Amino acid sequence: MNGPFDFALALGDDALVTAQRLAEWTTRAPEMEEDIALANIALDQLGAARLLLSYAGELEGAGRDEDALAYLRDDREFRNALLVELPNGDFAVTMAKLFFLAAYQLPLYTALAGCADERLAAIGAKARKESAYHLDHGALWVKRLGDGTEESHRRMQAAVDAVWPYTHELFAADPAAPVDPATLRPAFDETVGSVLAEATLTRPESGWAPAGGRAGVHTEHLAYLLAEMQVLHRAHPGAKW
Protein backbone atom coordinates (compact mmCIF):
# COMPACT_ATOMS: atom_id res chain seq x y z
CA MET A 1 0.00 0.00 0.00
CA ASN A 2 1.25 3.45 -0.84
CA GLY A 3 -0.34 6.49 0.74
CA PRO A 4 -3.78 7.34 2.12
CA PHE A 5 -5.78 6.22 -0.96
CA ASP A 6 -4.44 2.66 -1.02
CA PHE A 7 -4.68 2.47 2.75
CA ALA A 8 -8.31 3.64 2.88
CA LEU A 9 -9.22 1.38 -0.05
CA ALA A 10 -7.70 -1.71 1.58
CA LEU A 11 -9.40 -1.11 4.92
CA GLY A 12 -12.69 -0.34 3.19
CA ASP A 13 -12.46 -3.56 1.18
CA ASP A 14 -11.71 -5.54 4.36
CA ALA A 15 -14.84 -4.17 5.98
CA LEU A 16 -17.04 -4.56 2.89
CA VAL A 17 -16.13 -8.19 2.23
CA THR A 18 -16.47 -9.00 5.93
CA ALA A 19 -19.97 -7.51 5.95
CA GLN A 20 -20.97 -9.60 2.95
CA ARG A 21 -19.63 -12.81 4.48
CA LEU A 22 -21.31 -12.23 7.86
CA ALA A 23 -24.61 -11.39 6.16
CA GLU A 24 -24.61 -14.93 4.77
CA TRP A 25 -25.36 -16.15 8.31
CA THR A 26 -28.71 -14.34 8.39
CA THR A 27 -31.41 -16.92 9.27
CA ARG A 28 -28.67 -19.59 9.56
CA ALA A 29 -26.99 -18.85 12.90
CA PRO A 30 -27.24 -21.49 15.66
CA GLU A 31 -29.31 -19.21 17.93
CA MET A 32 -31.79 -16.41 17.24
CA GLU A 33 -29.78 -14.00 19.37
CA GLU A 34 -26.64 -14.89 17.42
CA ASP A 35 -28.48 -14.32 14.15
CA ILE A 36 -29.18 -10.75 15.23
CA ALA A 37 -25.68 -10.24 16.65
CA LEU A 38 -23.95 -11.27 13.42
CA ALA A 39 -26.30 -9.08 11.38
CA ASN A 40 -25.43 -6.11 13.61
CA ILE A 41 -21.69 -6.77 13.29
CA ALA A 42 -22.14 -6.98 9.51
CA LEU A 43 -23.89 -3.60 9.57
CA ASP A 44 -21.06 -2.11 11.64
CA GLN A 45 -18.56 -3.36 9.06
CA LEU A 46 -20.68 -2.02 6.22
CA GLY A 47 -20.83 1.38 7.90
CA ALA A 48 -17.04 1.49 8.19
CA ALA A 49 -16.73 0.35 4.57
CA ARG A 50 -18.94 3.21 3.39
CA LEU A 51 -16.87 5.82 5.23
CA LEU A 52 -13.55 4.40 4.05
CA LEU A 53 -14.58 3.85 0.43
CA SER A 54 -16.16 7.31 0.21
CA TYR A 55 -12.91 8.84 1.42
CA ALA A 56 -10.88 6.64 -0.91
CA GLY A 57 -12.98 7.87 -3.83
CA GLU A 58 -12.31 11.48 -2.87
CA LEU A 59 -8.57 10.84 -2.54
CA GLU A 60 -8.48 9.12 -5.92
CA GLY A 61 -10.12 12.08 -7.61
CA ALA A 62 -11.50 10.02 -10.50
CA GLY A 63 -15.18 10.61 -9.77
CA ARG A 64 -15.82 7.19 -8.22
CA ASP A 65 -18.04 7.18 -5.15
CA GLU A 66 -18.54 4.41 -2.58
CA ASP A 67 -21.03 2.56 -4.82
CA ALA A 68 -18.75 2.63 -7.84
CA LEU A 69 -15.86 1.28 -5.77
CA ALA A 70 -18.02 -1.42 -4.20
CA TYR A 71 -19.98 -2.60 -7.24
CA LEU A 72 -17.99 -1.72 -10.34
CA ARG A 73 -14.58 -3.23 -9.63
CA ASP A 74 -13.50 -6.76 -10.50
CA ASP A 75 -11.76 -9.02 -8.00
CA ARG A 76 -8.25 -8.07 -9.15
CA GLU A 77 -9.03 -4.46 -8.22
CA PHE A 78 -9.99 -5.31 -4.64
CA ARG A 79 -7.35 -4.87 -1.94
CA ASN A 80 -8.84 -6.78 0.98
CA ALA A 81 -6.80 -9.30 2.93
CA LEU A 82 -7.38 -12.95 2.01
CA LEU A 83 -8.64 -13.68 5.53
CA VAL A 84 -11.96 -11.90 5.06
CA GLU A 85 -12.87 -13.54 1.75
CA LEU A 86 -12.50 -17.11 3.02
CA PRO A 87 -15.80 -19.02 3.09
CA ASN A 88 -17.66 -19.01 6.39
CA GLY A 89 -17.25 -22.74 6.89
CA ASP A 90 -18.87 -23.96 10.08
CA PHE A 91 -19.67 -21.65 13.00
CA ALA A 92 -16.25 -22.22 14.57
CA VAL A 93 -14.49 -21.03 11.41
CA THR A 94 -16.62 -17.89 11.29
CA MET A 95 -15.83 -17.14 14.95
CA ALA A 96 -12.11 -17.70 14.39
CA LYS A 97 -12.19 -15.29 11.44
CA LEU A 98 -14.18 -12.70 13.41
CA PHE A 99 -11.96 -12.96 16.48
CA PHE A 100 -8.68 -12.65 14.58
CA LEU A 101 -9.99 -9.79 12.44
CA ALA A 102 -11.30 -7.86 15.45
CA ALA A 103 -8.04 -8.42 17.34
CA TYR A 104 -6.37 -6.65 14.41
CA GLN A 105 -9.01 -3.99 13.73
CA LEU A 106 -9.29 -2.74 17.32
CA PRO A 107 -5.63 -1.63 17.66
CA LEU A 108 -5.72 -0.49 14.04
CA TYR A 109 -8.68 1.85 14.52
CA THR A 110 -7.35 2.97 17.90
CA ALA A 111 -4.06 4.00 16.29
CA LEU A 112 -5.92 5.54 13.36
CA ALA A 113 -7.90 7.75 15.75
CA GLY A 114 -4.64 9.48 16.63
CA CYS A 115 -3.18 9.83 13.13
CA ALA A 116 -2.54 13.12 11.35
CA ASP A 117 -5.22 12.59 8.68
CA GLU A 118 -8.38 14.12 10.19
CA ARG A 119 -10.82 12.06 8.11
CA LEU A 120 -9.11 8.77 8.90
CA ALA A 121 -8.84 9.80 12.55
CA ALA A 122 -12.60 10.42 12.71
CA ILE A 123 -13.33 7.06 11.06
CA GLY A 124 -10.96 5.34 13.48
CA ALA A 125 -12.56 6.99 16.51
CA LYS A 126 -16.00 5.73 15.46
CA ALA A 127 -14.98 2.27 14.31
CA ARG A 128 -12.85 1.39 17.34
CA LYS A 129 -15.91 1.41 19.62
CA GLU A 130 -17.65 -1.08 17.35
CA SER A 131 -14.50 -3.19 17.00
CA ALA A 132 -14.27 -3.51 20.79
CA TYR A 133 -17.69 -5.18 20.77
CA HIS A 134 -16.73 -7.38 17.82
CA LEU A 135 -13.64 -8.53 19.70
CA ASP A 136 -15.60 -9.28 22.87
CA HIS A 137 -18.18 -11.24 20.88
CA GLY A 138 -15.64 -13.27 18.93
CA ALA A 139 -13.54 -13.97 22.04
CA LEU A 140 -16.62 -15.11 23.97
CA TRP A 141 -17.45 -17.74 21.34
CA VAL A 142 -13.83 -18.87 20.94
CA LYS A 143 -13.68 -19.51 24.70
CA ARG A 144 -17.16 -21.04 24.83
CA LEU A 145 -16.42 -23.50 22.04
CA GLY A 146 -12.78 -24.12 22.91
CA ASP A 147 -13.51 -24.91 26.55
CA GLY A 148 -16.83 -26.63 25.91
CA THR A 149 -17.45 -30.19 24.84
CA GLU A 150 -14.91 -32.49 23.25
CA GLU A 151 -16.55 -31.94 19.87
CA SER A 152 -16.73 -28.14 20.16
CA HIS A 153 -13.07 -28.05 21.27
CA ARG A 154 -12.03 -30.16 18.30
CA ARG A 155 -13.90 -27.94 15.86
CA MET A 156 -12.64 -24.69 17.39
CA GLN A 157 -9.02 -25.88 17.33
CA ALA A 158 -9.42 -27.01 13.72
CA ALA A 159 -10.85 -23.59 12.84
CA VAL A 160 -7.99 -21.74 14.53
CA ASP A 161 -5.46 -23.94 12.74
CA ALA A 162 -7.13 -23.35 9.35
CA VAL A 163 -7.52 -19.58 9.67
CA TRP A 164 -4.29 -18.71 11.47
CA PRO A 165 -1.98 -18.67 8.40
CA TYR A 166 -4.10 -15.92 6.84
CA THR A 167 -3.58 -13.54 9.77
CA HIS A 168 0.04 -12.80 8.87
CA GLU A 169 -0.91 -10.77 5.78
CA LEU A 170 -2.66 -8.25 8.01
CA PHE A 171 0.65 -7.15 9.51
CA ALA A 172 2.80 -6.69 6.41
CA ALA A 173 5.07 -3.70 7.06
CA ASP A 174 4.09 -0.46 5.32
CA PRO A 175 6.01 2.48 6.85
CA ALA A 176 4.42 4.94 4.40
CA ALA A 177 0.87 4.16 5.56
CA PRO A 178 -0.95 6.42 8.04
CA VAL A 179 -0.61 3.48 10.47
CA ASP A 180 2.08 0.86 9.80
CA PRO A 181 0.32 -2.51 10.20
CA ALA A 182 3.53 -4.10 11.49
CA THR A 183 3.29 -1.99 14.65
CA LEU A 184 -0.05 -3.62 15.52
CA ARG A 185 1.31 -7.15 15.85
CA PRO A 186 2.31 -7.02 19.55
CA ALA A 187 -1.21 -5.98 20.65
CA PHE A 188 -2.72 -8.68 18.43
CA ASP A 189 -0.42 -11.37 19.80
CA GLU A 190 -1.16 -10.38 23.40
CA THR A 191 -4.93 -10.49 22.89
CA VAL A 192 -4.91 -13.71 20.92
CA GLY A 193 -2.54 -15.47 23.29
CA SER A 194 -4.66 -14.63 26.32
CA VAL A 195 -7.95 -15.73 24.76
CA LEU A 196 -6.59 -18.96 23.27
CA ALA A 197 -5.07 -19.91 26.63
CA GLU A 198 -8.39 -19.35 28.41
CA ALA A 199 -10.13 -21.36 25.68
CA THR A 200 -7.67 -24.26 26.20
CA LEU A 201 -6.65 -23.92 22.56
CA THR A 202 -3.17 -24.16 21.10
CA ARG A 203 -1.80 -21.26 19.10
CA PRO A 204 -0.51 -22.64 15.79
CA GLU A 205 3.14 -22.40 14.86
CA SER A 206 3.95 -19.71 12.30
CA GLY A 207 4.78 -21.23 8.95
CA TRP A 208 2.87 -20.95 5.69
CA ALA A 209 1.72 -17.35 5.28
CA PRO A 210 -0.50 -16.89 2.20
CA ALA A 211 -0.71 -13.33 0.92
CA GLY A 212 -1.50 -11.30 -2.18
CA GLY A 213 -4.83 -9.73 -1.34
CA ARG A 214 -3.34 -6.27 -0.80
CA ALA A 215 -1.93 -6.51 -4.35
CA GLY A 216 -5.18 -7.75 -5.90
CA VAL A 217 -4.23 -11.44 -6.05
CA HIS A 218 -7.09 -13.32 -4.43
CA THR A 219 -8.49 -16.78 -3.87
CA GLU A 220 -11.24 -18.03 -6.15
CA HIS A 221 -13.73 -17.37 -3.35
CA LEU A 222 -13.74 -13.59 -3.81
CA ALA A 223 -14.97 -13.72 -7.41
CA TYR A 224 -18.03 -15.74 -6.38
CA LEU A 225 -18.75 -13.40 -3.47
CA LEU A 226 -18.54 -10.33 -5.72
CA ALA A 227 -20.72 -11.92 -8.40
CA GLU A 228 -23.53 -12.22 -5.87
CA MET A 229 -22.92 -8.86 -4.22
CA GLN A 230 -22.67 -6.86 -7.45
CA VAL A 231 -25.28 -8.51 -9.67
CA LEU A 232 -28.17 -6.13 -9.00
CA HIS A 233 -26.13 -2.96 -9.37
CA ARG A 234 -24.57 -4.17 -12.61
CA ALA A 235 -27.89 -5.37 -14.01
CA HIS A 236 -29.50 -1.98 -13.37
CA PRO A 237 -26.69 0.61 -13.43
CA GLY A 238 -27.71 4.01 -12.13
CA ALA A 239 -31.13 2.81 -10.96
CA LYS A 240 -32.76 4.81 -8.18
CA TRP A 241 -35.21 3.49 -5.62
XYZ file of C-alpha atoms in Angstrom:
241
model
C 0.000 0.000 0.000
C 1.248 3.448 -0.839
C -0.337 6.485 0.739
C -3.782 7.338 2.124
C -5.776 6.218 -0.957
C -4.437 2.662 -1.021
C -4.684 2.474 2.752
C -8.315 3.642 2.883
C -9.218 1.377 -0.053
C -7.701 -1.708 1.581
C -9.403 -1.114 4.917
C -12.687 -0.340 3.185
C -12.461 -3.559 1.183
C -11.707 -5.540 4.364
C -14.842 -4.166 5.977
C -17.040 -4.560 2.886
C -16.132 -8.185 2.228
C -16.467 -9.001 5.932
C -19.966 -7.511 5.955
C -20.974 -9.595 2.950
C -19.631 -12.806 4.485
C -21.310 -12.231 7.857
C -24.606 -11.388 6.162
C -24.608 -14.929 4.773
C -25.362 -16.151 8.310
C -28.712 -14.345 8.387
C -31.408 -16.918 9.265
C -28.667 -19.592 9.556
C -26.989 -18.851 12.903
C -27.237 -21.485 15.664
C -29.307 -19.215 17.932
C -31.794 -16.415 17.242
C -29.778 -14.002 19.373
C -26.644 -14.888 17.423
C -28.477 -14.324 14.147
C -29.177 -10.750 15.233
C -25.675 -10.240 16.645
C -23.947 -11.267 13.417
C -26.296 -9.079 11.382
C -25.435 -6.112 13.614
C -21.694 -6.775 13.294
C -22.141 -6.984 9.514
C -23.889 -3.597 9.575
C -21.059 -2.108 11.636
C -18.558 -3.361 9.063
C -20.681 -2.016 6.224
C -20.829 1.382 7.898
C -17.037 1.486 8.190
C -16.732 0.352 4.573
C -18.939 3.214 3.392
C -16.870 5.818 5.234
C -13.553 4.398 4.050
C -14.577 3.851 0.434
C -16.163 7.306 0.209
C -12.913 8.838 1.422
C -10.875 6.635 -0.912
C -12.977 7.867 -3.826
C -12.308 11.475 -2.865
C -8.575 10.835 -2.544
C -8.478 9.118 -5.922
C -10.119 12.084 -7.606
C -11.500 10.022 -10.498
C -15.185 10.607 -9.775
C -15.819 7.188 -8.219
C -18.044 7.180 -5.147
C -18.539 4.406 -2.585
C -21.033 2.564 -4.818
C -18.746 2.634 -7.840
C -15.863 1.281 -5.770
C -18.023 -1.416 -4.197
C -19.976 -2.595 -7.237
C -17.986 -1.722 -10.345
C -14.577 -3.228 -9.633
C -13.501 -6.759 -10.497
C -11.758 -9.023 -8.001
C -8.246 -8.066 -9.151
C -9.029 -4.462 -8.217
C -9.987 -5.310 -4.636
C -7.348 -4.872 -1.937
C -8.841 -6.783 0.985
C -6.804 -9.302 2.930
C -7.377 -12.950 2.009
C -8.643 -13.679 5.533
C -11.961 -11.902 5.058
C -12.874 -13.542 1.750
C -12.502 -17.109 3.015
C -15.800 -19.022 3.086
C -17.665 -19.009 6.387
C -17.247 -22.745 6.894
C -18.873 -23.965 10.083
C -19.667 -21.651 13.003
C -16.246 -22.221 14.572
C -14.486 -21.029 11.406
C -16.622 -17.888 11.291
C -15.834 -17.140 14.949
C -12.108 -17.701 14.390
C -12.193 -15.286 11.442
C -14.182 -12.703 13.412
C -11.959 -12.961 16.475
C -8.678 -12.653 14.580
C -9.993 -9.793 12.442
C -11.300 -7.860 15.448
C -8.040 -8.421 17.343
C -6.369 -6.651 14.408
C -9.006 -3.986 13.732
C -9.286 -2.736 17.320
C -5.627 -1.635 17.664
C -5.722 -0.495 14.035
C -8.680 1.846 14.517
C -7.347 2.971 17.899
C -4.060 4.001 16.292
C -5.918 5.537 13.357
C -7.898 7.749 15.746
C -4.644 9.483 16.631
C -3.182 9.830 13.132
C -2.543 13.124 11.347
C -5.222 12.591 8.684
C -8.375 14.123 10.188
C -10.817 12.057 8.112
C -9.109 8.772 8.899
C -8.838 9.799 12.546
C -12.596 10.422 12.712
C -13.327 7.064 11.063
C -10.958 5.335 13.482
C -12.560 6.988 16.506
C -15.996 5.735 15.456
C -14.984 2.268 14.315
C -12.849 1.390 17.338
C -15.908 1.411 19.616
C -17.647 -1.077 17.354
C -14.495 -3.187 16.999
C -14.267 -3.506 20.787
C -17.686 -5.177 20.765
C -16.735 -7.380 17.818
C -13.640 -8.527 19.698
C -15.603 -9.279 22.866
C -18.179 -11.240 20.881
C -15.643 -13.273 18.927
C -13.544 -13.971 22.038
C -16.621 -15.114 23.970
C -17.448 -17.738 21.342
C -13.833 -18.873 20.940
C -13.684 -19.509 24.699
C -17.158 -21.035 24.830
C -16.418 -23.498 22.036
C -12.782 -24.125 22.911
C -13.507 -24.913 26.551
C -16.826 -26.625 25.908
C -17.453 -30.185 24.835
C -14.906 -32.486 23.251
C -16.552 -31.945 19.867
C -16.734 -28.141 20.163
C -13.074 -28.049 21.269
C -12.033 -30.156 18.304
C -13.901 -27.937 15.857
C -12.637 -24.694 17.390
C -9.025 -25.884 17.330
C -9.416 -27.008 13.723
C -10.854 -23.586 12.836
C -7.992 -21.739 14.532
C -5.462 -23.944 12.736
C -7.125 -23.349 9.354
C -7.525 -19.583 9.673
C -4.287 -18.712 11.465
C -1.976 -18.671 8.398
C -4.104 -15.924 6.843
C -3.581 -13.544 9.773
C 0.043 -12.804 8.867
C -0.906 -10.774 5.784
C -2.663 -8.248 8.013
C 0.655 -7.152 9.509
C 2.803 -6.687 6.409
C 5.065 -3.704 7.063
C 4.089 -0.459 5.322
C 6.008 2.479 6.847
C 4.417 4.940 4.398
C 0.869 4.162 5.559
C -0.953 6.420 8.043
C -0.605 3.479 10.470
C 2.076 0.861 9.795
C 0.319 -2.513 10.204
C 3.535 -4.101 11.487
C 3.289 -1.991 14.649
C -0.050 -3.623 15.525
C 1.308 -7.151 15.848
C 2.307 -7.022 19.547
C -1.214 -5.980 20.653
C -2.720 -8.680 18.435
C -0.425 -11.368 19.804
C -1.161 -10.383 23.397
C -4.927 -10.486 22.886
C -4.911 -13.712 20.919
C -2.544 -15.467 23.293
C -4.663 -14.634 26.320
C -7.954 -15.731 24.758
C -6.594 -18.957 23.270
C -5.071 -19.910 26.631
C -8.386 -19.354 28.409
C -10.127 -21.359 25.683
C -7.675 -24.262 26.204
C -6.652 -23.924 22.560
C -3.173 -24.156 21.099
C -1.796 -21.264 19.100
C -0.513 -22.635 15.786
C 3.140 -22.397 14.862
C 3.948 -19.708 12.301
C 4.784 -21.226 8.947
C 2.866 -20.950 5.689
C 1.719 -17.346 5.278
C -0.504 -16.889 2.200
C -0.709 -13.327 0.924
C -1.505 -11.303 -2.184
C -4.833 -9.726 -1.336
C -3.343 -6.273 -0.804
C -1.928 -6.511 -4.345
C -5.175 -7.754 -5.899
C -4.228 -11.438 -6.053
C -7.088 -13.316 -4.429
C -8.491 -16.779 -3.873
C -11.240 -18.033 -6.149
C -13.734 -17.369 -3.351
C -13.742 -13.589 -3.814
C -14.971 -13.721 -7.414
C -18.026 -15.743 -6.384
C -18.749 -13.396 -3.472
C -18.536 -10.328 -5.720
C -20.724 -11.915 -8.400
C -23.535 -12.222 -5.873
C -22.922 -8.857 -4.220
C -22.668 -6.860 -7.452
C -25.279 -8.507 -9.674
C -28.173 -6.130 -8.998
C -26.134 -2.958 -9.373
C -24.572 -4.169 -12.610
C -27.888 -5.370 -14.010
C -29.495 -1.981 -13.367
C -26.687 0.614 -13.429
C -27.708 4.011 -12.131
C -31.134 2.809 -10.961
C -32.759 4.808 -8.176
C -35.213 3.494 -5.621
